[in-house]
CSV table of C-alpha atoms and ligand atoms in Angstrom, one decimal:
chain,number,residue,atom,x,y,z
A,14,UNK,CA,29.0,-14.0,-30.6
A,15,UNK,CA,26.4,-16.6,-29.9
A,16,UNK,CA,24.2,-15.5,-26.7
A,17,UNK,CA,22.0,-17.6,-24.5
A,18,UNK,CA,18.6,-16.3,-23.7
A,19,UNK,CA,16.1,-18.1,-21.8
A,20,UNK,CA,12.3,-17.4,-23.0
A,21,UNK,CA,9.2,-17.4,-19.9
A,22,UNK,CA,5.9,-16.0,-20.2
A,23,UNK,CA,3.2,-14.1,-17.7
A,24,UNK,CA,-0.1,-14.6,-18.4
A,25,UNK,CA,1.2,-14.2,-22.0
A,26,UNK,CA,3.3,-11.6,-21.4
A,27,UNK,CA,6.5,-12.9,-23.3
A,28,UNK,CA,10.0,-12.0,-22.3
A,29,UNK,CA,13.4,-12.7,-23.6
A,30,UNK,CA,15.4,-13.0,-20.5
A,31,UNK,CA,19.3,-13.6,-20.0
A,32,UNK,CA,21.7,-13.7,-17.4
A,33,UNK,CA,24.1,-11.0,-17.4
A,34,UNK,CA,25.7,-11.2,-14.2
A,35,UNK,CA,29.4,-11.3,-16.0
A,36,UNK,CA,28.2,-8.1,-17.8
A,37,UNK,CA,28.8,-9.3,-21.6
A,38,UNK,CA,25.7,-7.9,-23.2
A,39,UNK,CA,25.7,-4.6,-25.1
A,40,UNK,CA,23.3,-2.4,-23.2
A,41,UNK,CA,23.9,0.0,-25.9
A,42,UNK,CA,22.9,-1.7,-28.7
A,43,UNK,CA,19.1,-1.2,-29.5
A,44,UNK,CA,19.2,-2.9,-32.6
A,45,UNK,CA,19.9,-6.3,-30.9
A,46,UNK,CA,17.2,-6.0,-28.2
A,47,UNK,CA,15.3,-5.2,-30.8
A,48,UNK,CA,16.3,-8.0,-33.0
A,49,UNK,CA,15.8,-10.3,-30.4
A,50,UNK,CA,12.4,-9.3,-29.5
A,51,UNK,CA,11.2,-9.5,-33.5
A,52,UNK,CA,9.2,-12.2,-33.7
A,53,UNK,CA,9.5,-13.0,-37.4
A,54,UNK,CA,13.1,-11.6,-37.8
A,55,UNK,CA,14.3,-13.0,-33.8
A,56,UNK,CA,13.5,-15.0,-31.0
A,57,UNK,CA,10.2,-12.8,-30.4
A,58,UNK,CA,9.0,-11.4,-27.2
A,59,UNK,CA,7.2,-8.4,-25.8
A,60,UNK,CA,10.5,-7.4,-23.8
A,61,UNK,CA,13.9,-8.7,-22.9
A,62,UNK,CA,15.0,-8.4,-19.4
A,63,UNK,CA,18.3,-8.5,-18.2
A,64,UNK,CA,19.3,-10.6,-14.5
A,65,UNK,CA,22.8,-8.8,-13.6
A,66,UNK,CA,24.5,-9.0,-9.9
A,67,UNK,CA,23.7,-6.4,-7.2
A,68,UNK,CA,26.2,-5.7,-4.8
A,69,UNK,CA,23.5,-6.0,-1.4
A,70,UNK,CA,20.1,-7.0,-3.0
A,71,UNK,CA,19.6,-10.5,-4.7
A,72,UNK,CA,19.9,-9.4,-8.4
A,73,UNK,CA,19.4,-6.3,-10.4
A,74,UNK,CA,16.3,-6.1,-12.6
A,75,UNK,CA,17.1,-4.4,-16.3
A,76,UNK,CA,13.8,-3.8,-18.2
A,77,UNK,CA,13.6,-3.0,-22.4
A,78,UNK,CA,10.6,-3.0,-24.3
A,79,UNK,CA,10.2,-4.8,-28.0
A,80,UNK,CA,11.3,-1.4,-29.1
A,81,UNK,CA,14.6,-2.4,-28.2
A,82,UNK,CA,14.5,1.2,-25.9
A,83,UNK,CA,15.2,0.6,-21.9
A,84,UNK,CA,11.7,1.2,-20.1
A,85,UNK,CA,10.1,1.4,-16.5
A,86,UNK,CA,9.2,-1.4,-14.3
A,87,UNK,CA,7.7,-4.7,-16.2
A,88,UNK,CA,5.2,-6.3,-12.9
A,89,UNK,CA,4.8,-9.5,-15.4
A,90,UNK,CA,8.5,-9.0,-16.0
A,91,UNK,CA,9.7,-8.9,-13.0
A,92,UNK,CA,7.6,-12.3,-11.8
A,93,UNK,CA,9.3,-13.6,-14.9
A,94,UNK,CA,12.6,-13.1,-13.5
A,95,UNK,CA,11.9,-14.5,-9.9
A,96,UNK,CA,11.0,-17.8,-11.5
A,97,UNK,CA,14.6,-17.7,-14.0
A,98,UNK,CA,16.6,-16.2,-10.8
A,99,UNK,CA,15.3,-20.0,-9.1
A,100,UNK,CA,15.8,-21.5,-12.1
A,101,UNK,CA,19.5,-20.2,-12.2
A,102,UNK,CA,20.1,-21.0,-8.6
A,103,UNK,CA,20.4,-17.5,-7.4
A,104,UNK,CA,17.3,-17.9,-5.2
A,105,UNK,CA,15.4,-20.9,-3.2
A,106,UNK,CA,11.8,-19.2,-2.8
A,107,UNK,CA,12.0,-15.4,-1.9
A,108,UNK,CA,13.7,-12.8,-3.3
A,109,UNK,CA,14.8,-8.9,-3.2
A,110,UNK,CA,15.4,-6.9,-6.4
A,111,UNK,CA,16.7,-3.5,-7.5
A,112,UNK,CA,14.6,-2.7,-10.6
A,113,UNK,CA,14.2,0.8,-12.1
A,114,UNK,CA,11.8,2.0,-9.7
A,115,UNK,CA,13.1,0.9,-6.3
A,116,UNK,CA,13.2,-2.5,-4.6
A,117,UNK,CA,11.3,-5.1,-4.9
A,118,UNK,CA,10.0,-8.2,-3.0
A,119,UNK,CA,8.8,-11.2,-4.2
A,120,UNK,CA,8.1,-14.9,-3.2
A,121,UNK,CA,7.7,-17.9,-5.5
A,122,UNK,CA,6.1,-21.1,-4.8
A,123,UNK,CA,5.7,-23.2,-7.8
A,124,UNK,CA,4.4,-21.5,-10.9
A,125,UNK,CA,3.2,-19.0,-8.8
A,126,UNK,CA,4.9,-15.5,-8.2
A,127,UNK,CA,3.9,-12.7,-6.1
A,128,UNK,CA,5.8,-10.1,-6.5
A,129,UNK,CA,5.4,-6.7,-4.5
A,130,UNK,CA,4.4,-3.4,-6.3
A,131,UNK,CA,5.5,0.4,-5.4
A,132,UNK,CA,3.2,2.1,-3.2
A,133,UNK,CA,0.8,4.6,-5.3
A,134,UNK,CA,-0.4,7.9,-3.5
A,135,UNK,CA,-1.5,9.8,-6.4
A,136,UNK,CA,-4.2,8.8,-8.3
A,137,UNK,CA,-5.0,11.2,-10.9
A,138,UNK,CA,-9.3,10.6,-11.6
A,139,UNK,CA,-11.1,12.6,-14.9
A,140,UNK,CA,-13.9,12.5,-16.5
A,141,UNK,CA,-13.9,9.6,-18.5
A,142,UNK,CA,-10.5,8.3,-17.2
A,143,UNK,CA,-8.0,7.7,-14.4
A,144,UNK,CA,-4.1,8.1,-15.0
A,145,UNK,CA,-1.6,6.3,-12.2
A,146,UNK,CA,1.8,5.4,-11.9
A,147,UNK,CA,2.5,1.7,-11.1
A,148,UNK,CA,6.4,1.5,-11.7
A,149,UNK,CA,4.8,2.3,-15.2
A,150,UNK,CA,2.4,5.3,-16.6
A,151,UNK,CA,-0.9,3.9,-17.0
A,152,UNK,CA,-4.6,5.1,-18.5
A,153,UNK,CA,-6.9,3.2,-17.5
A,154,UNK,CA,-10.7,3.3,-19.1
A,155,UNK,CA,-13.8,1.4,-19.4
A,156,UNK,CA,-15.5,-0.5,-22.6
A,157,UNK,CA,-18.1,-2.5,-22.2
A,158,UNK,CA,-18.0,-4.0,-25.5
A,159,UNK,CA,-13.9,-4.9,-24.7
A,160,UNK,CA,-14.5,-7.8,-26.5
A,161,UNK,CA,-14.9,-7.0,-29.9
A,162,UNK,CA,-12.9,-3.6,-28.9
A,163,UNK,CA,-9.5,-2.3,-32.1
A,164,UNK,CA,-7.3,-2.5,-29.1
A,165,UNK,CA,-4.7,-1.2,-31.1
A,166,UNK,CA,-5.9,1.5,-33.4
A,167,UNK,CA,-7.9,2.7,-30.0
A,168,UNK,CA,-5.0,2.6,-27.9
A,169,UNK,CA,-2.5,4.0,-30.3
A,170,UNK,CA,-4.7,7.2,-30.4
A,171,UNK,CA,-4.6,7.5,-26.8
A,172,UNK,CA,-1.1,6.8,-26.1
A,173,UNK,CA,0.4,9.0,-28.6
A,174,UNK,CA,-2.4,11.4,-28.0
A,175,UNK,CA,-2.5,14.4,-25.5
A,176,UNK,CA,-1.5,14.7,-22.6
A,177,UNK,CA,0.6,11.7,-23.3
A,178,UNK,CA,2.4,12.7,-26.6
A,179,UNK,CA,5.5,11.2,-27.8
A,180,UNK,CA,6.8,9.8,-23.9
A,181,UNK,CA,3.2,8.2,-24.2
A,182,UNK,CA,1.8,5.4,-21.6
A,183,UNK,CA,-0.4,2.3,-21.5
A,184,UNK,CA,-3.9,1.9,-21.5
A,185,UNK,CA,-5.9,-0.1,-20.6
A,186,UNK,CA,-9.4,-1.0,-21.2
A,187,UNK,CA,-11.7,-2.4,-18.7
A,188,UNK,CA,-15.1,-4.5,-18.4
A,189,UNK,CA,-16.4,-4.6,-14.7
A,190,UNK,CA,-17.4,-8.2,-14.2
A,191,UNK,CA,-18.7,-8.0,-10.3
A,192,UNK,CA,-17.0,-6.1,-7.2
A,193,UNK,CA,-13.8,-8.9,-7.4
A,194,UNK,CA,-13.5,-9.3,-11.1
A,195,UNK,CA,-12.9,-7.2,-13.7
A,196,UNK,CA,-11.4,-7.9,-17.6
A,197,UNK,CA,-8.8,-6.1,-18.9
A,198,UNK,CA,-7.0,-5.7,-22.0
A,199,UNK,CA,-3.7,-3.4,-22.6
A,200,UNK,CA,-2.5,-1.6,-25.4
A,201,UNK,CA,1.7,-1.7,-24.5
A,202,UNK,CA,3.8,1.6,-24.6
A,203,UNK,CA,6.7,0.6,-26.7
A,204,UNK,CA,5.1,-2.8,-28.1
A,205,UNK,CA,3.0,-0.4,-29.5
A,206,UNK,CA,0.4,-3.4,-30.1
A,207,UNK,CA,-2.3,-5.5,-27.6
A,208,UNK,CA,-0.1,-7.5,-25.0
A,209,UNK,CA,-1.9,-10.4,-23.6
A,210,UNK,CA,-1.7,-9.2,-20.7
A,211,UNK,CA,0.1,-6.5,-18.3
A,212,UNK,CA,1.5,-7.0,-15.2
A,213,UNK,CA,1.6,-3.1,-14.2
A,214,UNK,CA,-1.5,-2.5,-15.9
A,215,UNK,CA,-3.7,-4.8,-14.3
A,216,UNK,CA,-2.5,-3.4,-10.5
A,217,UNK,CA,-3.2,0.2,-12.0
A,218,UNK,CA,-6.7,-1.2,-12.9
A,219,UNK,CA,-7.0,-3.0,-9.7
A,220,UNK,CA,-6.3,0.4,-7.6
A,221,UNK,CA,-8.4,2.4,-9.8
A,222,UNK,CA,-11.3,0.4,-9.5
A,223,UNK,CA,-10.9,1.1,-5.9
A,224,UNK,CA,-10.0,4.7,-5.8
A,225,UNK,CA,-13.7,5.0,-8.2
A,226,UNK,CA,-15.2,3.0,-5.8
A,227,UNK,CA,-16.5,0.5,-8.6
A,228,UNK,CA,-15.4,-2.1,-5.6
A,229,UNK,CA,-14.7,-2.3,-2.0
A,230,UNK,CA,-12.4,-5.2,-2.1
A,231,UNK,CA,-8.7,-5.6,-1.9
A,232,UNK,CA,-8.3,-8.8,-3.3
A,233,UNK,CA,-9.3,-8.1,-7.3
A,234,UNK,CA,-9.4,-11.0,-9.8
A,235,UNK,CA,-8.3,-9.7,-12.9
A,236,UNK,CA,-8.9,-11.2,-16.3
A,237,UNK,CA,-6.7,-10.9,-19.3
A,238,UNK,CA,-6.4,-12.5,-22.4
A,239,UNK,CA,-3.2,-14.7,-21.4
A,240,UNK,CA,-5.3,-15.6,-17.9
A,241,UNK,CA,-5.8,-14.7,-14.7
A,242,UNK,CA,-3.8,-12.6,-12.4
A,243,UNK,CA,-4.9,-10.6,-8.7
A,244,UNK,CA,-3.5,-7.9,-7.0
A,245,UNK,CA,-4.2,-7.4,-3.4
A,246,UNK,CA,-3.4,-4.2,-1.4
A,247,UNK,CA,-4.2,-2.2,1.4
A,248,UNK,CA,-5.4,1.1,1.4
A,249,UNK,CA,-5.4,4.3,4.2
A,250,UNK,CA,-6.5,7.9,3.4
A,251,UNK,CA,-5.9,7.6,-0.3
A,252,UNK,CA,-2.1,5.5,0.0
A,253,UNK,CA,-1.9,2.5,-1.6
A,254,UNK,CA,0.6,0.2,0.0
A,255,UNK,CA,0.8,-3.5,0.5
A,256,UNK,CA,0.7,-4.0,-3.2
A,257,UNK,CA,1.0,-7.6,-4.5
A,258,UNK,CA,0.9,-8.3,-8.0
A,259,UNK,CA,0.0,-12.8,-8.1
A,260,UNK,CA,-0.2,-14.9,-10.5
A,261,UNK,CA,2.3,-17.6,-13.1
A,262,UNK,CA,4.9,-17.5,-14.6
A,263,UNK,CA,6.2,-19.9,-16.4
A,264,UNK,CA,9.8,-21.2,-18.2
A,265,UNK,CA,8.8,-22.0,-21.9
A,266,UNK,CA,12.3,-22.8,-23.7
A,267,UNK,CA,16.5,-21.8,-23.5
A,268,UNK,CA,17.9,-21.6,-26.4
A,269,UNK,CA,21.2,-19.7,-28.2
A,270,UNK,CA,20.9,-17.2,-30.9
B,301,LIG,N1,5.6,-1.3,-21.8
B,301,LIG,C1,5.6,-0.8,-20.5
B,301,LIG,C2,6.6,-1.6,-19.6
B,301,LIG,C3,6.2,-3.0,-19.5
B,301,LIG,C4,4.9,-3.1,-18.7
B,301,LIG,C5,4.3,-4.5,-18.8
B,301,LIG,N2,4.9,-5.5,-19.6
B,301,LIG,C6,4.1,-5.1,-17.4
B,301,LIG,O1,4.0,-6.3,-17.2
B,301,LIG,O2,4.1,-4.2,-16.4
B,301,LIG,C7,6.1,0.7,-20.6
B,301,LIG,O3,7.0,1.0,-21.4
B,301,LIG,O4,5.6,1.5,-19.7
């Protein structure tokens, strides 16, 4: 049966997405998401995100990674499908969404999406590392020569690596540019490559920074190799809350497959 997908991108952060409010894709079938996401074999993306109907919310976010396995909250993904929920007609310029972990707000004005993030109250800081939950696991780590960094090979190590195992998370590798900009480049649990950017990952860099105190701001430019994105958040006795994750997001093509 021919299906109709709709491609956008975040910052480079690709997404097959496709409207199944009438419920006619196979959730079960792994193989397709994956087939879809292949991007010699498919249409090719770094996830495919599902729009379905939600009884007292706007829509109903469903989020699977290349792997073709369902995962936790996409923040790029998620701004992605604000900007196809307009596109569809199912919103004018705010929105509220059930995704995997909780509800979400969101506004779009233009290209630009800002969607809100879950509150984080746990921070977990080590030696050489901090580990937080966004809506998604997520190590976050500094190199200074991030440039020229084996984003992959490093990363793999790490996220299949204790404590994270075979469940694994994303890391992220970070470059302090001055106290409101930092770069960042991701290596993707269940891309299992370099994404070209990350929407989760970049608010767990964002609130780490902060939590180090390697800034005192709570508006954070961050820079990623598909562009720019910022989070913004406010912070009392160690809770995170307020957490807006800003930047495009952007229809590229529809097509059937
Ligand atoms: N690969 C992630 C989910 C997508 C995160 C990323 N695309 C984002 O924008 O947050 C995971 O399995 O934890």
């Amino acid at each position: 049966m021919q299906q109709t997908f709709y491609k956008y991108q975040g910052t480079g952060n690709d997404f097959v997405m496709i409207d199944n409010r009438q419920q006619t894709f196979d959730k079960k079938n792994t193989e397709q998401v994956a087939f879809l996401c292949d991007r010699r074999f498919g249409v090719g993306a770094d996830g495919l995100i599902l729009l379905e109907n939600h009884d007292d919310f706007d829509f109903k976010m469903v989020y699977y990674n290349a792997d073709g396995n369902e995962s936790s909250m996409c923040g790029n993904g998620g701004r992605c499908l604000v900007a196809f929920a307009k596109q569809l007609g199912v919103i004018k310029d705010k929105a509220v969404f059930e995704a995997i972990d909780g509800l979400h707000h969101a506004t779009i004005d233009g290209d630009i999406v800002k969607l809100q993030m879950l509150d984080v109250d746990t921070i977990e800081k080590h030696e050489n590392h901090v580990f937080l939950d966004t809506g998604s696991p997520h190590h976050v780590q500094f190199e200074n020569q991030i440039e020229a960094f084996d984003i992959k090979t490093e990363g793999s190590k790490i996220r299949y690596g204790s404590p994270y195992n075979e469940a694994g998370s994303n890391v992220n590798f970070v470059k302090k540019v001055n106290d409101q900009i930092f770069t960042v480049r991701t290596y993707e649990r269940g891309v299992e490559d370099e994404t070209l950017s990350c929407g989760t990952g970049v608010t767990a860099v964002a609130l780490a920074m902060h939590a180090i105190n390697e800034t005192t701001e709570n508006l954070i430019t961050l820079q990623v190799q598909g562009g720019e994105l910022r989070v913004s958040f406010d912070v009392e006795n160690g809770l995170y809350s307020n957490v807006w994750l800003i930047g495009p997001a952007k229809f590229v093509f529809k097509g059937t497959i």
